[in-house]
Coordinates of C-alpha atoms and ligand atoms in Angstrom, one line a residue:
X976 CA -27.7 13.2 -8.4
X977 CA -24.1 12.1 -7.9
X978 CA -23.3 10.0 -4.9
X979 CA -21.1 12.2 -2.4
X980 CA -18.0 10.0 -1.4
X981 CA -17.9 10.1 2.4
X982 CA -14.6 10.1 3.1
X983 CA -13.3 13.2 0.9
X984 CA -10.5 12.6 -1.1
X985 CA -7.6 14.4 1.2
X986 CA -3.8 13.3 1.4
X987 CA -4.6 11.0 4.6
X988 CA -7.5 9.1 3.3
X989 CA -5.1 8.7 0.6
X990 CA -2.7 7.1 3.3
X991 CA -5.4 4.7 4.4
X992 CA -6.7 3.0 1.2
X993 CA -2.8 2.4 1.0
X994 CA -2.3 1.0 3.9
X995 CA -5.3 -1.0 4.1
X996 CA -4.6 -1.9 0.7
X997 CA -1.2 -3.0 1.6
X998 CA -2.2 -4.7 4.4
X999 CA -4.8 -6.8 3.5
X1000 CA -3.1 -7.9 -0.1
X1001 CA -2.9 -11.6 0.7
X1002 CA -6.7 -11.9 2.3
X1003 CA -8.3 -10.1 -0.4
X1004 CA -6.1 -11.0 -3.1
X1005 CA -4.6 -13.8 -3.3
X1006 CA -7.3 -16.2 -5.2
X1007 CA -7.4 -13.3 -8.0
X1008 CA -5.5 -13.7 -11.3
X1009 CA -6.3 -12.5 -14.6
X1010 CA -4.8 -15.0 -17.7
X1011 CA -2.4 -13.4 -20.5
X1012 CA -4.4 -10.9 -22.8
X1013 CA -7.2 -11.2 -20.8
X1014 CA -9.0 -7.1 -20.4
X1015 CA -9.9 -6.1 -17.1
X1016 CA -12.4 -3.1 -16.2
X1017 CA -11.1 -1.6 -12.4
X1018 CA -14.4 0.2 -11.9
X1019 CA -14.0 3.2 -9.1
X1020 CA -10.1 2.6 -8.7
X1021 CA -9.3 5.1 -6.3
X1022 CA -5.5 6.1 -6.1
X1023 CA -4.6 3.4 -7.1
X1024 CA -4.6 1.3 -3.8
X1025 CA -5.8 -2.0 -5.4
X1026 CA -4.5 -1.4 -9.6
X1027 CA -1.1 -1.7 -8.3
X1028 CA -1.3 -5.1 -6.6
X1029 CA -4.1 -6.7 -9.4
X1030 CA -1.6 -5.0 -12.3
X1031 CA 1.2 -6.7 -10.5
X1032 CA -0.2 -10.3 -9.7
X1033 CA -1.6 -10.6 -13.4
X1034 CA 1.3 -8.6 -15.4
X1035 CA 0.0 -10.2 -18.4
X1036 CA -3.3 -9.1 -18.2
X1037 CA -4.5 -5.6 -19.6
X1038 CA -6.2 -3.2 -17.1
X1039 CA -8.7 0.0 -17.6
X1040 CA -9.0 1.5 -14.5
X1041 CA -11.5 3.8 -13.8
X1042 CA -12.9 6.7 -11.3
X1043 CA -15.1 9.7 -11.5
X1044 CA -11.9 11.6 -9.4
X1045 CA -9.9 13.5 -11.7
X1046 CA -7.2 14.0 -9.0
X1047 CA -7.5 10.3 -7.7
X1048 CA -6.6 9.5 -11.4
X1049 CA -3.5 11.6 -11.4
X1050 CA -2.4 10.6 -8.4
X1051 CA -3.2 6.9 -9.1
X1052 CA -1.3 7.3 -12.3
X1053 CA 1.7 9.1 -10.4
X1054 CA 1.8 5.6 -8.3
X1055 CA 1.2 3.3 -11.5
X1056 CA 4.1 4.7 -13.2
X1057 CA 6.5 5.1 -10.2
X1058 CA 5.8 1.4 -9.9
X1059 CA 6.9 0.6 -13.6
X1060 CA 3.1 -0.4 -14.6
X1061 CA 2.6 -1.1 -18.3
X1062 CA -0.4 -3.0 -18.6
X1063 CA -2.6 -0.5 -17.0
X1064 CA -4.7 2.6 -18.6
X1065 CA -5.9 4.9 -16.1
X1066 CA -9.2 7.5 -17.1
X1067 CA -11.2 9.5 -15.4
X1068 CA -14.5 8.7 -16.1
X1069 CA -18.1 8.1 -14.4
X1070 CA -19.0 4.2 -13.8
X1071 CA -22.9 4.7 -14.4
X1072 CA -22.0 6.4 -18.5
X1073 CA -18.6 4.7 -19.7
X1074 CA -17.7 4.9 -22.9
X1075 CA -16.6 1.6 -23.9
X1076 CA -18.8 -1.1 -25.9
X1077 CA -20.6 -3.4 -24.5
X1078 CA -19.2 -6.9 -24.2
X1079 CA -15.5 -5.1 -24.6
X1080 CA -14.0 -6.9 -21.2
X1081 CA -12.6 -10.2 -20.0
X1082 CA -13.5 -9.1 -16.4
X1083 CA -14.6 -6.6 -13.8
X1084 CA -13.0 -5.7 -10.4
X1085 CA -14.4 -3.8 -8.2
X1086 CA -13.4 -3.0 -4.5
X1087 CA -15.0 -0.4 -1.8
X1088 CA -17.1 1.3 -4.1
X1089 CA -20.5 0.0 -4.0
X1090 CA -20.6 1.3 -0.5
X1091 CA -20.6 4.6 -1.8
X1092 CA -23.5 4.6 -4.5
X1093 CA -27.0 4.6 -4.0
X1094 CA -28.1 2.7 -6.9
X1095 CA -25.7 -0.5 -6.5
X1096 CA -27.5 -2.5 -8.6
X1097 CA -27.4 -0.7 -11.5
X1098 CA -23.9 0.2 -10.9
X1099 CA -23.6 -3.9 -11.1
X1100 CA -25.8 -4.0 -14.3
X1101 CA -24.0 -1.4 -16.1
X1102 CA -21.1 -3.6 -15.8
X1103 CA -22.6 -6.3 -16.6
X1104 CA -23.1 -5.1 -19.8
X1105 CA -19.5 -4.2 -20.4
X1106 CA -18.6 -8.1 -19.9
X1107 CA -18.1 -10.7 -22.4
X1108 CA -20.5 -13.6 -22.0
X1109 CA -19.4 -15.8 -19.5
X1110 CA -16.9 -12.9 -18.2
X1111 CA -16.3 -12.6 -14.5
X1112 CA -17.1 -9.8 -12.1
X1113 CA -15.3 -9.9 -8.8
X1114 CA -16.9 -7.4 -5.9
X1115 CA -15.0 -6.7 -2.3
X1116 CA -16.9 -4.4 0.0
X1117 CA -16.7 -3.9 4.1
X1118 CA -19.6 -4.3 6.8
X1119 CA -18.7 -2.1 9.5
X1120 CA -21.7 -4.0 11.4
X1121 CA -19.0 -7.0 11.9
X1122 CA -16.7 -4.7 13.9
X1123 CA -16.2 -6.3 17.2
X1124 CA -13.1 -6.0 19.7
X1125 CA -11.7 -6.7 23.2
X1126 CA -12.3 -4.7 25.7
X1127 CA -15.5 -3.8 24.0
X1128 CA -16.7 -0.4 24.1
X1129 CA -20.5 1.2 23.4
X1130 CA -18.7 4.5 22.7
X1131 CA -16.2 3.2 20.3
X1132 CA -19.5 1.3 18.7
X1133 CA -21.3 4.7 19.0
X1134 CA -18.5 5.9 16.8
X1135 CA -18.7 3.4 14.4
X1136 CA -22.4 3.8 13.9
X1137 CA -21.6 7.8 12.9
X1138 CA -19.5 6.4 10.0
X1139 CA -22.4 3.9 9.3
X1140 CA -25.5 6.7 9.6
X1141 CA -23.2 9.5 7.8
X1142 CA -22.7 7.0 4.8
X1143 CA -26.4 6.4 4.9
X1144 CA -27.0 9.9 4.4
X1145 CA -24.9 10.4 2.0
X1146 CA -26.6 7.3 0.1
X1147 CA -24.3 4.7 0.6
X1148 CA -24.2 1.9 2.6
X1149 CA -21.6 0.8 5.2
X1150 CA -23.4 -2.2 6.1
X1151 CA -23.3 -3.4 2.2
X1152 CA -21.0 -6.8 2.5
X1153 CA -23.6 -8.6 4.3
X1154 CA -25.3 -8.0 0.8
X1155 CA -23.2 -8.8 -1.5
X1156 CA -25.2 -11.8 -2.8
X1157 CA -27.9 -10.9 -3.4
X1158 CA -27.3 -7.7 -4.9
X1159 CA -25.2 -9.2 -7.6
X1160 CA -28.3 -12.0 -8.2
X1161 CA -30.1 -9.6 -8.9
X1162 CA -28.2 -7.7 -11.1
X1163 CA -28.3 -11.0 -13.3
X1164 CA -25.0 -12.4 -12.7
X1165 CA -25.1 -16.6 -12.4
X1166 CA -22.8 -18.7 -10.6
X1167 CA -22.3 -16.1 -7.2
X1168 CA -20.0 -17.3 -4.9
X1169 CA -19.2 -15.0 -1.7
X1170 CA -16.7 -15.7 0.4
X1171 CA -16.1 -13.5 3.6
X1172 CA -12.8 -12.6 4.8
X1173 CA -11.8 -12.0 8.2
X1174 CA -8.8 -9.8 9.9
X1175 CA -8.2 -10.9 13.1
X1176 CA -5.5 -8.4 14.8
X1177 CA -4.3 -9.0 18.0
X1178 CA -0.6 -8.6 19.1
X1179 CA 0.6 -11.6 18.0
X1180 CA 0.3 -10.1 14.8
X1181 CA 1.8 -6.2 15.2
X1182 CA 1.8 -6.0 11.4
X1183 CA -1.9 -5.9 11.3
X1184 CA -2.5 -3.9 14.4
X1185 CA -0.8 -1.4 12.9
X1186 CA -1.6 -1.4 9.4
X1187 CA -5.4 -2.2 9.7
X1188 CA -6.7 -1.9 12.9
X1189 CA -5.1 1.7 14.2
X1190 CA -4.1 3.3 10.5
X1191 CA -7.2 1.4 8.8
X1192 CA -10.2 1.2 11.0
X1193 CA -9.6 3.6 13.8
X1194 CA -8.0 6.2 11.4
X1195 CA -11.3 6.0 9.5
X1196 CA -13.5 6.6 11.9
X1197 CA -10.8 9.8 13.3
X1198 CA -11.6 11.2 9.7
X1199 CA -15.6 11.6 10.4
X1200 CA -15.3 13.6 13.9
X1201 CA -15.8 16.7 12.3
X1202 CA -18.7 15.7 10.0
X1203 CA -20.5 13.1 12.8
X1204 CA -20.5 16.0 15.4
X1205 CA -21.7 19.1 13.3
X1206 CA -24.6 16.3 12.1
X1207 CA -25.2 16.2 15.8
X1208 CA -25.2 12.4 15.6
X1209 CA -23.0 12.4 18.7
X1210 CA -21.3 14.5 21.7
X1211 CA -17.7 15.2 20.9
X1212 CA -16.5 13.8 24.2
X1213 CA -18.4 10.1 23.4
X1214 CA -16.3 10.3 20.4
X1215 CA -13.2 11.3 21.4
X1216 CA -13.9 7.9 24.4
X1217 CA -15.2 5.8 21.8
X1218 CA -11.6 6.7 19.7
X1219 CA -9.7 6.0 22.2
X1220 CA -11.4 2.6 23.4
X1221 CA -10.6 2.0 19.3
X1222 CA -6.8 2.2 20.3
X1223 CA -6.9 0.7 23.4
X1224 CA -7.9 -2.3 21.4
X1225 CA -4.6 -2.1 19.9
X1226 CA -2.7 -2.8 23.5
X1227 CA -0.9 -6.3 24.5
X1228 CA -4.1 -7.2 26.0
X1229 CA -6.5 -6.4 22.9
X1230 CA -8.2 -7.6 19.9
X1231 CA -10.1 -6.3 16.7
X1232 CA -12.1 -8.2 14.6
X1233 CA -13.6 -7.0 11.1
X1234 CA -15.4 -9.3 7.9
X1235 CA -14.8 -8.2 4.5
X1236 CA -16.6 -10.0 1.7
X1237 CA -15.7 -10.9 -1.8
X1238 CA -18.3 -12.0 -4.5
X1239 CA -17.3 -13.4 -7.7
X1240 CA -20.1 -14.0 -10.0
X1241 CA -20.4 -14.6 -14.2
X1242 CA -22.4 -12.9 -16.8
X1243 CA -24.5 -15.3 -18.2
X1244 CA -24.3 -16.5 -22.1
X1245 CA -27.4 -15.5 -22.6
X1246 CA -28.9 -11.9 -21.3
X1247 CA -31.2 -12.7 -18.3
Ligands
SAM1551 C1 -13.2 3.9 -1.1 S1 -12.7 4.4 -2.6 C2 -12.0 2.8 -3.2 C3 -10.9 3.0 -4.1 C4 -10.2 1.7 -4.6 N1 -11.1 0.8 -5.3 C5 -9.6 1.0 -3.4 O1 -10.0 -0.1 -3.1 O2 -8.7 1.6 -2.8 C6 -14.2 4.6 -3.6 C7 -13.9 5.2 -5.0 O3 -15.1 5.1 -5.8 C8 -15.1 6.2 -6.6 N2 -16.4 6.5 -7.2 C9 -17.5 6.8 -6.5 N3 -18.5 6.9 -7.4 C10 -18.0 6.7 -8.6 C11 -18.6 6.7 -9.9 N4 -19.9 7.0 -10.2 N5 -17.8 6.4 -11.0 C12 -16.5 6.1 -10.8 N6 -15.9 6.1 -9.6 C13 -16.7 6.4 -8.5 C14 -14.6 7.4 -5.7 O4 -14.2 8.5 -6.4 C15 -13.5 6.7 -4.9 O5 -12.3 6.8 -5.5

């Protein structure tokens, strides 16, 4: 059965993996680079959010980005061209049944997806296989457990948990950075290294306020009302407090905290 994606793939979730994309370019990406003629697999690339900045910060690499979205694709190839992208093939296509060879890329990036799938692991072996030995896969993924903020707030953490429970149910896992490690050990990859990356947004820093904590965070967890209140996971008026507690975090007097990770781990040169 195909993994539902929780947040739907409408024109404001669209806005958000931009702007937390945008935001969070230098935390997440600034210790990535692919060499010259290098091939790079983008496995679940969304609209795009990531391609741009990995085709931009390796122009001399060669990228095949990926997702099971036919209108994520077009859109993602709308924003590819706009931004003058050469080195990029976009294709709609399913991540467990690609149809490339195996041991046909350099390297694998992937970013937000494993969240989403039930089976991560084989999603991770699957790739695997599509690496040259000694090729690198590099993994980013949330954990909304390591949301924390000032004033804190049970409803706003009430609110949270919807996202966390509604992604459970729809067999994902919104808790999955924490497990980074060793879900990419066991999917055979040697050398892991995870690194986790923290945003820190307090005023000081209005950039990030803006572009993670209020159109990021908060205007994820604004997209599940419907869904976490039809599920009866909670009373519309605790999430409508625990929303705005989520903003009130982003006053002169506030803070918001969140953990990303990022695993980068090598296929072995023999098959485990
Ligand atoms: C949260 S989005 C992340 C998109 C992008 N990587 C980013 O960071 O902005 C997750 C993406 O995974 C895609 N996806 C989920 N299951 C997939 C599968 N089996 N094959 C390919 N893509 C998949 C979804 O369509 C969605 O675009």
């Amino acid at each position: 059965m195909r993994d539902t994606y929780v947040h739907g793939y409408g024109s404001r979730e669209n806005e958000r993996l931009q702007d937390q994309a945008g935001t969070l370019v230098e935390l997440l990406h600034a210790d990535t680079a692919y060499p010259r003629g290098s091939t790079v697999l983008e496995a679940g690339c969304g609209v795009g959010a990531q391609t741009i900045t990995l085709a931009q910060r390796s122009p001399e690499a060669r990228f095949t980005s990926v997702d099971i979205s036919a209108d994520s694709i077009a859109e993602a190839r709308r924003r590819a061209d706009e931004a003058g992208l050469t080195n990029v093939q976009l294709r709609q296509e399913d991540l467990f049944d690609l149809p490339f060879d195996a041991e046909s890329f350099d390297h694998v990036f992937v970013c937000f997806v494993l969240e989403h799938l039930s089976r991560p692991v084989e999603a991770l072996t699957v790739l695997r296989g599509l690496l040259r030995p000694s090729g690198t896969i590099t993994v980013i993924e949330g954990d909304h457990g390591s949301a924390y903020f000032h004033p804190d707030s049970p409803a706003a953490q009430a609110a949270i948990e919807c996202q966390v429970r509604l992604q459970a149910e729809a067999g994902g896992n919104a808790l999955i950075g924490r497990q980074l490690y060793p879900l990419m050990v066991e999917a055979g990859f040697d050398g892991v290294r995870v690194s986790p990356r923290m945003v820190y947004a307090d005023s000081s820093r209005p950039d990030l306020v803006d572009g993670f904590t209020r159109r990021t965070f908060t205007a994820m967890i604004e997209g599940i009302r419907e869904p976490a209140i039809a599920a009866k996971l909670i009373e519309p008026s605790t999430f409508d407090a625990g929303v705005r507690d989520l903003h009130r975090t982003t006053e002169s007097d506030g803070a918001f905290c969140y953990t990303f990770f990022k695993g980068v781990g090598r296929r072995p040169t023999t098959a485990p």
